[in-house]
Amino acid sequence: MGSATNQALAETTAALAAARGVDLTVARELFVAARELGQTSQLSGALADSAAAPAARAKVITDVFGPSMAPATVGLLTNAVTQRWSSASDLIDGIEELAVRAATIASDADVESELFEFSRTVAANPELELALGSRLGDAAAKGDLVAKLLTGRASEATVLVASSLVQQPRERRVRQLLSRAIRIVADERGRAVATVTAAAALSTEQASRLTELLSRRYGTKISLNTVIDPTVVGGLRVQIADDVIDMSVSSRLADLRQRLAG
C-alpha cells in the first residue's frame, strides 16, 4: 500500500467520523458503489486519476450516484475520490473499508465476533468456502446465500458486511475478506485483533490475563478471537496483524506463559 493511499485512508476515515446520519443504508450504498467501481475499470480508473481535477472527479460521483444515494453517502464518496490514491484498486478498497466502518458505526452489535464466528464456519466447511469463492458463481446468489446463513444468527450489520464482501472478492479468498473486515471493525472500535490458537479453550482468568498482557505490550486495547486446534502442543500461538507469538518455542515469551499459569 503506497503512502498516497495511506494518507487517503486517513482522510476518508476522518471524514466518516465527522459525518452525520451514518446508518446501515449509507453502509449498504458504499458497498454498492465499491462493487460498481470494481465492475467498471474505466470509471474507477478515471476517479483514481490524480491528473484529473478533483472537482471533475467529484462531479462524476454526483452524476453517477447522486440521484440514487443518500446525501451522506454521496458526500463520503466525493471525499474519497478527491483524495490521491496509489491505484484504482486502492480506491475501491478504500470505499469498501468505509462501508465496513460505516456498518460498525451504525450498529451496537459485536460485529467483530460475529464475523469471526462466520469465518470459522467457512473454514470448517470446504463446500461452503468453495461455493463462495468460485469465480463461476453468480455474485448476487453468493450474497443471498450468506444472508440466509446469517439472518437470525447475527446482527443486520454483520449480515450486510459478510454478504456484501463475498459479492466482490477481486481475487481475494473469502477468509481473507473476512479477516480484513474483522481488523477494520476492531480498529474502528479502538482495538487490535489477536487470534489465539490453543489446544483447548482458555479459562476466563487466562483470557483476561492474556488480554491485559497483550494490551500492555502493544499499547492498545486487544480483542481476543480463539481458535481451538488439538494439534497445538505446548502452549498458545498468538497472531496480531503480521506479528506471530509462538509460546511453545519462543524463549522471549516464556515468562508470559508462566504468568498466565499463575
Coordinates of C-alpha atoms in Angstrom, one line a residue:
M1 CA 0.0 0.0 0.0
G2 CA 1.5 3.3 -1.1
S3 CA 2.0 6.4 1.0
A4 CA -0.7 8.2 -1.1
T5 CA -3.2 5.5 -0.2
N6 CA -2.3 5.6 3.5
Q7 CA -2.9 9.4 3.5
A8 CA -6.2 9.0 1.6
L9 CA -7.4 6.3 4.1
A10 CA -6.6 8.7 7.0
E11 CA -8.6 11.5 5.3
T12 CA -11.6 9.3 4.4
T13 CA -11.7 7.8 7.9
A14 CA -11.7 11.2 9.4
A15 CA -14.5 12.3 7.1
L16 CA -16.6 9.3 8.1
A17 CA -16.0 10.1 11.8
A18 CA -17.3 13.7 11.2
A19 CA -20.2 12.7 9.0
R20 CA -23.8 12.9 10.2
G21 CA -26.5 10.4 9.5
V22 CA -24.3 7.4 9.0
D23 CA -26.5 4.3 9.2
L24 CA -26.8 0.9 7.6
T25 CA -28.3 2.5 4.5
V26 CA -25.1 4.5 4.0
A27 CA -23.0 1.4 4.6
R28 CA -25.1 -0.6 2.1
E29 CA -24.8 2.2 -0.5
L30 CA -21.0 2.4 0.0
F31 CA -20.7 -1.3 -0.7
V32 CA -22.8 -0.9 -3.8
A33 CA -20.6 1.9 -5.0
A34 CA -17.4 -0.2 -4.4
R35 CA -19.0 -3.1 -6.3
E36 CA -19.9 -0.9 -9.3
L37 CA -16.5 0.7 -9.4
G38 CA -14.9 -2.8 -9.3
Q39 CA -17.0 -3.9 -12.2
T40 CA -16.2 -0.8 -14.3
S41 CA -12.5 -0.3 -14.7
Q42 CA -12.9 2.8 -16.9
L43 CA -14.9 4.5 -14.2
S44 CA -12.7 3.5 -11.3
G45 CA -9.6 4.4 -13.3
A46 CA -11.0 7.9 -14.1
L47 CA -11.9 8.5 -10.5
A48 CA -8.5 7.4 -9.3
D49 CA -6.6 9.5 -11.8
S50 CA -4.8 12.2 -9.8
A51 CA -4.1 14.1 -13.1
A52 CA -7.9 14.9 -13.3
A53 CA -9.1 17.9 -11.4
P54 CA -10.7 17.0 -8.0
A55 CA -13.8 19.0 -9.0
A56 CA -14.2 16.9 -12.1
R57 CA -14.0 13.7 -10.2
A58 CA -16.5 15.0 -7.6
K59 CA -18.9 15.8 -10.4
V60 CA -18.7 12.3 -11.7
I61 CA -19.8 11.0 -8.3
T62 CA -22.7 13.4 -8.2
D63 CA -23.8 12.5 -11.7
V64 CA -23.4 8.7 -11.3
F65 CA -24.5 8.2 -7.7
G66 CA -26.2 11.4 -6.6
P67 CA -29.7 10.6 -7.9
S68 CA -30.0 7.3 -6.2
M69 CA -28.0 7.5 -3.0
A70 CA -28.3 9.4 0.4
P71 CA -26.5 12.7 0.7
A72 CA -24.2 11.3 3.4
T73 CA -23.1 8.5 1.0
V74 CA -22.5 10.9 -1.8
G75 CA -20.5 13.2 0.5
L76 CA -18.3 10.3 1.6
L77 CA -17.8 9.1 -2.0
T78 CA -17.0 12.7 -3.1
N79 CA -14.4 13.0 -0.3
A80 CA -12.9 9.6 -1.3
V81 CA -12.4 10.4 -5.0
T82 CA -10.9 13.8 -4.4
Q83 CA -8.0 12.1 -2.4
R84 CA -4.9 10.9 -4.1
W85 CA -4.8 7.1 -4.3
S86 CA -1.9 4.9 -5.4
S87 CA -4.1 2.9 -7.7
A88 CA -7.7 2.4 -8.8
S89 CA -7.8 -0.8 -6.8
D90 CA -6.7 1.1 -3.7
L91 CA -9.6 3.5 -4.2
I92 CA -12.1 0.6 -4.4
D93 CA -10.5 -1.0 -1.3
G94 CA -10.8 2.4 0.5
I95 CA -14.5 2.7 -0.3
E96 CA -15.1 -0.8 0.8
E97 CA -13.3 -0.1 4.1
L98 CA -15.5 3.0 4.5
A99 CA -18.5 0.7 4.1
V100 CA -17.3 -1.7 6.8
R101 CA -16.6 1.2 9.1
A102 CA -20.0 2.7 8.5
A103 CA -21.7 -0.6 9.3
T104 CA -19.7 -0.7 12.5
I105 CA -20.7 2.8 13.5
A106 CA -24.3 2.1 12.8
S107 CA -24.5 -1.0 15.0
D108 CA -24.2 -1.7 18.7
A109 CA -23.7 -5.4 18.0
D110 CA -20.5 -7.3 18.4
V111 CA -19.9 -7.3 14.6
E112 CA -16.2 -8.3 15.1
S113 CA -17.0 -11.5 17.0
E114 CA -19.9 -12.4 14.6
L115 CA -17.7 -12.1 11.6
F116 CA -15.0 -14.2 13.3
E117 CA -17.6 -16.9 14.0
F118 CA -18.7 -16.9 10.4
S119 CA -15.1 -17.1 9.2
R120 CA -14.7 -20.2 11.4
T121 CA -17.8 -21.7 9.9
V122 CA -16.4 -21.1 6.4
A123 CA -13.1 -22.7 7.4
A124 CA -14.8 -25.8 8.8
N125 CA -17.0 -26.2 5.7
P126 CA -14.9 -26.7 2.5
E127 CA -18.0 -26.9 0.3
L128 CA -19.3 -23.6 1.6
E129 CA -15.9 -22.0 1.1
L130 CA -15.7 -23.3 -2.5
A131 CA -19.2 -22.1 -3.3
L132 CA -18.5 -18.6 -2.0
G133 CA -15.1 -18.4 -3.6
S134 CA -15.9 -19.9 -7.0
R135 CA -15.3 -17.5 -9.9
L136 CA -18.2 -19.1 -11.8
G137 CA -20.9 -18.4 -9.2
D138 CA -23.4 -15.6 -9.5
A139 CA -22.3 -12.7 -7.2
A140 CA -25.8 -11.9 -6.0
A141 CA -26.5 -15.6 -5.3
K142 CA -23.5 -15.7 -3.1
G143 CA -24.7 -12.7 -1.2
D144 CA -28.1 -14.2 -0.8
L145 CA -26.6 -17.5 0.5
V146 CA -24.6 -15.7 3.2
A147 CA -27.6 -13.6 4.2
K148 CA -29.7 -16.8 4.6
L149 CA -27.0 -18.4 6.7
L150 CA -26.6 -15.5 9.0
T151 CA -30.0 -13.9 9.3
G152 CA -31.4 -14.7 12.7
R153 CA -27.9 -15.7 13.9
A154 CA -26.1 -12.4 13.5
S155 CA -26.8 -8.7 13.5
E156 CA -28.0 -6.9 10.5
A157 CA -24.7 -5.1 10.2
T158 CA -22.8 -8.4 10.2
V159 CA -25.1 -9.8 7.6
L160 CA -24.6 -6.7 5.4
V161 CA -20.8 -6.8 5.7
A162 CA -20.4 -10.5 5.0
S163 CA -23.0 -10.8 2.2
S164 CA -21.5 -7.7 0.5
L165 CA -17.9 -8.8 0.6
V166 CA -18.5 -12.2 -1.0
Q167 CA -20.1 -10.5 -4.0
Q168 CA -16.8 -8.8 -4.9
P169 CA -13.9 -10.9 -4.0
R170 CA -11.5 -9.4 -6.6
E171 CA -9.0 -12.3 -6.4
R172 CA -9.3 -12.5 -2.6
R173 CA -10.3 -15.6 -0.7
V174 CA -13.4 -15.5 1.5
R175 CA -11.5 -15.9 4.7
Q176 CA -9.1 -13.2 3.7
L177 CA -12.0 -10.9 3.1
L178 CA -13.5 -11.7 6.5
S179 CA -10.1 -11.3 8.3
R180 CA -9.6 -7.9 6.8
A181 CA -13.2 -6.8 7.8
I182 CA -12.6 -8.1 11.3
R183 CA -9.4 -5.9 11.6
I184 CA -11.3 -2.9 10.2
V185 CA -14.2 -3.3 12.7
A186 CA -11.7 -3.7 15.6
D187 CA -9.8 -0.6 14.5
E188 CA -13.0 1.4 14.2
R189 CA -13.7 0.5 17.8
G190 CA -10.2 1.3 19.0
R191 CA -8.9 -2.2 19.3
A192 CA -6.4 -4.6 17.7
V193 CA -7.3 -8.2 17.0
A194 CA -5.4 -11.1 18.5
T195 CA -6.1 -14.5 17.1
V196 CA -5.2 -17.1 19.7
T197 CA -4.8 -20.7 18.7
A198 CA -4.8 -23.2 21.6
A199 CA -5.5 -26.9 22.1
A200 CA -8.4 -26.1 24.5
A201 CA -10.5 -23.1 25.4
L202 CA -8.9 -20.6 27.7
S203 CA -10.4 -20.1 31.1
T204 CA -11.9 -16.7 31.8
E205 CA -8.9 -15.9 34.0
Q206 CA -6.4 -16.9 31.3
A207 CA -8.2 -14.9 28.7
S208 CA -8.3 -11.9 30.9
R209 CA -4.6 -12.1 31.8
L210 CA -3.6 -12.6 28.2
T211 CA -5.7 -9.7 27.1
E212 CA -4.1 -7.4 29.7
L213 CA -0.6 -8.5 28.9
L214 CA -1.0 -8.1 25.2
S215 CA -2.7 -4.7 25.7
R216 CA 0.3 -3.5 27.6
R217 CA 2.7 -4.9 25.1
Y218 CA 1.0 -3.4 22.0
G219 CA -0.2 -0.2 23.7
T220 CA -3.8 -0.6 22.6
K221 CA -6.9 -2.5 23.6
I222 CA -6.9 -6.1 22.4
S223 CA -9.8 -8.2 21.3
L224 CA -9.2 -12.0 21.5
N225 CA -10.5 -14.4 18.9
T226 CA -9.8 -18.0 19.9
V227 CA -9.3 -20.9 17.6
I228 CA -9.3 -24.4 19.1
D229 CA -6.7 -26.7 17.4
P230 CA -6.0 -30.0 19.2
T231 CA -2.7 -30.3 17.3
V232 CA -1.2 -27.3 19.1
V233 CA 1.3 -28.6 21.6
G234 CA 3.0 -26.7 24.5
G235 CA 1.1 -23.5 24.9
L236 CA -0.5 -20.9 22.7
R237 CA 0.0 -19.3 19.3
V238 CA -1.0 -15.6 19.1
Q239 CA -1.2 -13.6 15.9
I240 CA -1.7 -9.8 15.9
A241 CA -1.5 -8.5 12.3
D242 CA 1.8 -9.8 10.9
D243 CA 3.3 -10.4 14.4
V244 CA 3.2 -14.1 15.4
I245 CA 4.0 -15.1 19.0
D246 CA 4.6 -18.9 19.5
M247 CA 4.8 -19.5 23.2
S248 CA 5.7 -23.1 22.6
V249 CA 9.1 -22.3 21.0
S250 CA 9.8 -18.6 21.9
S251 CA 12.1 -18.2 24.9
R252 CA 11.3 -14.5 24.7
L253 CA 7.7 -15.1 25.9
A254 CA 8.4 -17.9 28.3
D255 CA 7.8 -15.5 31.2
L256 CA 4.4 -14.6 29.7
R257 CA 3.3 -18.2 29.7
Q258 CA 4.4 -18.6 33.4
R259 CA 2.3 -15.6 34.4
L260 CA -0.7 -17.0 32.5
A261 CA -0.4 -20.2 34.5
G262 CA -0.4 -18.1 37.7

